[in-house]
Amino acid sequence: GYFYSRWRKCIWSSHDLSDIVYIDNYIFNKDVHIQFNSTVGKYVGYTEHGVYNAELWNNNTDQLQSERAEVERYCKYNADIDQKTITDKS
């Protein structure tokens, strides 16, 4: 059978969260075929099918804006909670 998954990750190293990066991977059979990286600001395809879909998704401004907004909505919100939890316990 085939295996499809989506892996989202937020990466940061400073307490002020100014360097936070959002990465959204689309994985097919354990290989990333499309990735959105907030530093790049668009989708990048790594396979023939991934390149084709990345071009379509990059031309969809609503989808691209939604993905770019995840840094604020998803990453910074949850990172702030994580930071407070860590500092409260130390």
PDB file of C-alpha atoms in Angstrom:
ATOM      1  CA  GLY A   1       0.000   0.000   0.000  1.00  0.00           C
ATOM      2  CA  TYR A   2       0.840   3.666  -0.060  1.00  0.00           C
ATOM      3  CA  PHE A   3       1.636   5.824   2.926  1.00  0.00           C
ATOM      4  CA  TYR A   4       0.751   9.522   3.058  1.00  0.00           C
ATOM      5  CA  SER A   5       1.397  11.834   5.998  1.00  0.00           C
ATOM      6  CA  ARG A   6       1.779  15.493   6.856  1.00  0.00           C
ATOM      7  CA  TRP A   7       4.377  16.705   9.317  1.00  0.00           C
ATOM      8  CA  ARG A   8       4.274  20.272  10.715  1.00  0.00           C
ATOM      9  CA  LYS A   9       6.967  21.741  12.894  1.00  0.00           C
ATOM     10  CA  CYS A  10       7.862  25.046  14.525  1.00  0.00           C
ATOM     11  CA  ILE A  11      11.515  25.783  15.226  1.00  0.00           C
ATOM     12  CA  TRP A  12      12.882  28.644  17.332  1.00  0.00           C
ATOM     13  CA  SER A  13      15.890  29.319  19.500  1.00  0.00           C
ATOM     14  CA  SER A  14      15.336  32.664  21.219  1.00  0.00           C
ATOM     15  CA  HIS A  15      12.959  33.643  24.007  1.00  0.00           C
ATOM     16  CA  ASP A  16      11.441  36.524  22.046  1.00  0.00           C
ATOM     17  CA  LEU A  17      10.349  34.139  19.222  1.00  0.00           C
ATOM     18  CA  SER A  18      11.648  36.498  16.539  1.00  0.00           C
ATOM     19  CA  ASP A  19      13.443  33.695  14.717  1.00  0.00           C
ATOM     20  CA  ILE A  20      10.547  31.226  14.611  1.00  0.00           C
ATOM     21  CA  VAL A  21      10.257  29.105  11.458  1.00  0.00           C
ATOM     22  CA  TYR A  22       7.215  27.094  10.400  1.00  0.00           C
ATOM     23  CA  ILE A  23       7.770  23.992   8.261  1.00  0.00           C
ATOM     24  CA  ASP A  24       4.953  21.960   6.725  1.00  0.00           C
ATOM     25  CA  ASN A  25       5.997  18.714   5.017  1.00  0.00           C
ATOM     26  CA  TYR A  26       3.803  16.580   2.790  1.00  0.00           C
ATOM     27  CA  ILE A  27       5.200  13.051   2.823  1.00  0.00           C
ATOM     28  CA  PHE A  28       4.428  10.179   0.465  1.00  0.00           C
ATOM     29  CA  ASN A  29       5.966   6.750   1.113  1.00  0.00           C
ATOM     30  CA  LYS A  30       8.395   8.227   3.665  1.00  0.00           C
ATOM     31  CA  ASP A  31       9.764  10.849   1.215  1.00  0.00           C
ATOM     32  CA  VAL A  32       9.002  14.563   1.424  1.00  0.00           C
ATOM     33  CA  HIS A  33       7.500  15.549  -1.899  1.00  0.00           C
ATOM     34  CA  ILE A  34       6.293  19.073  -1.027  1.00  0.00           C
ATOM     35  CA  GLN A  35       7.451  21.415   1.716  1.00  0.00           C
ATOM     36  CA  PHE A  36       6.349  24.848   2.870  1.00  0.00           C
ATOM     37  CA  ASN A  37       8.995  26.772   4.811  1.00  0.00           C
ATOM     38  CA  SER A  38       8.024  30.163   6.254  1.00  0.00           C
ATOM     39  CA  THR A  39      11.546  31.456   5.632  1.00  0.00           C
ATOM     40  CA  VAL A  40      11.164  30.744   1.906  1.00  0.00           C
ATOM     41  CA  GLY A  41       7.505  31.808   1.947  1.00  0.00           C
ATOM     42  CA  LYS A  42       6.283  29.335  -0.658  1.00  0.00           C
ATOM     43  CA  TYR A  43       5.907  25.656  -1.432  1.00  0.00           C
ATOM     44  CA  VAL A  44       8.854  23.741  -2.853  1.00  0.00           C
ATOM     45  CA  GLY A  45       8.463  20.429  -4.668  1.00  0.00           C
ATOM     46  CA  TYR A  46      11.082  17.693  -4.407  1.00  0.00           C
ATOM     47  CA  THR A  47       9.627  15.179  -6.862  1.00  0.00           C
ATOM     48  CA  GLU A  48       8.055  15.596 -10.288  1.00  0.00           C
ATOM     49  CA  HIS A  49       4.580  15.330  -8.780  1.00  0.00           C
ATOM     50  CA  GLY A  50       5.619  17.603  -5.897  1.00  0.00           C
ATOM     51  CA  VAL A  51       6.942  20.313  -8.231  1.00  0.00           C
ATOM     52  CA  TYR A  52       3.699  20.219 -10.212  1.00  0.00           C
ATOM     53  CA  ASN A  53       1.537  20.573  -7.073  1.00  0.00           C
ATOM     54  CA  ALA A  54       3.832  23.189  -5.499  1.00  0.00           C
ATOM     55  CA  GLU A  55       3.380  25.393  -8.568  1.00  0.00           C
ATOM     56  CA  LEU A  56      -0.414  25.023  -8.342  1.00  0.00           C
ATOM     57  CA  TRP A  57      -0.453  25.759  -4.627  1.00  0.00           C
ATOM     58  CA  ASN A  58       1.882  28.766  -4.987  1.00  0.00           C
ATOM     59  CA  ASN A  59      -0.542  30.235  -7.552  1.00  0.00           C
ATOM     60  CA  ASN A  60      -3.429  29.916  -5.089  1.00  0.00           C
ATOM     61  CA  THR A  61      -3.003  33.139  -3.099  1.00  0.00           C
ATOM     62  CA  ASP A  62      -5.587  32.173  -0.463  1.00  0.00           C
ATOM     63  CA  GLN A  63      -3.823  28.901   0.304  1.00  0.00           C
ATOM     64  CA  LEU A  64      -0.403  30.581   0.357  1.00  0.00           C
ATOM     65  CA  GLN A  65      -1.595  33.352   2.696  1.00  0.00           C
ATOM     66  CA  SER A  66      -3.176  30.774   4.986  1.00  0.00           C
ATOM     67  CA  GLU A  67       0.077  28.822   5.175  1.00  0.00           C
ATOM     68  CA  ARG A  68       2.106  31.975   5.851  1.00  0.00           C
ATOM     69  CA  ALA A  69      -0.286  32.950   8.663  1.00  0.00           C
ATOM     70  CA  GLU A  70       0.474  29.698  10.516  1.00  0.00           C
ATOM     71  CA  VAL A  71       3.623  31.288  11.986  1.00  0.00           C
ATOM     72  CA  GLU A  72       1.466  33.684  13.994  1.00  0.00           C
ATOM     73  CA  ARG A  73      -1.604  31.486  14.521  1.00  0.00           C
ATOM     74  CA  TYR A  74       0.005  28.150  15.263  1.00  0.00           C
ATOM     75  CA  CYS A  75       3.702  28.579  16.044  1.00  0.00           C
ATOM     76  CA  LYS A  76       3.922  31.761  18.082  1.00  0.00           C
ATOM     77  CA  TYR A  77       0.766  30.981  20.025  1.00  0.00           C
ATOM     78  CA  ASN A  78       1.950  27.509  21.074  1.00  0.00           C
ATOM     79  CA  ALA A  79       5.592  28.536  21.514  1.00  0.00           C
ATOM     80  CA  ASP A  80       4.516  31.266  23.922  1.00  0.00           C
ATOM     81  CA  ILE A  81       2.614  28.687  25.994  1.00  0.00           C
ATOM     82  CA  ASP A  82       5.628  26.356  25.936  1.00  0.00           C
ATOM     83  CA  GLN A  83       7.998  29.145  27.008  1.00  0.00           C
ATOM     84  CA  LYS A  84       5.755  30.131  29.925  1.00  0.00           C
ATOM     85  CA  THR A  85       5.470  26.504  31.050  1.00  0.00           C
ATOM     86  CA  ILE A  86       9.243  26.075  30.986  1.00  0.00           C
ATOM     87  CA  THR A  87      10.001  29.321  32.854  1.00  0.00           C
ATOM     88  CA  ASP A  88       7.306  28.667  35.472  1.00  0.00           C
ATOM     89  CA  LYS A  89       8.919  25.331  36.368  1.00  0.00           C
ATOM     90  CA  SER A  90      12.476  26.609  36.681  1.00  0.00           C
TER      91      SER A  90
END
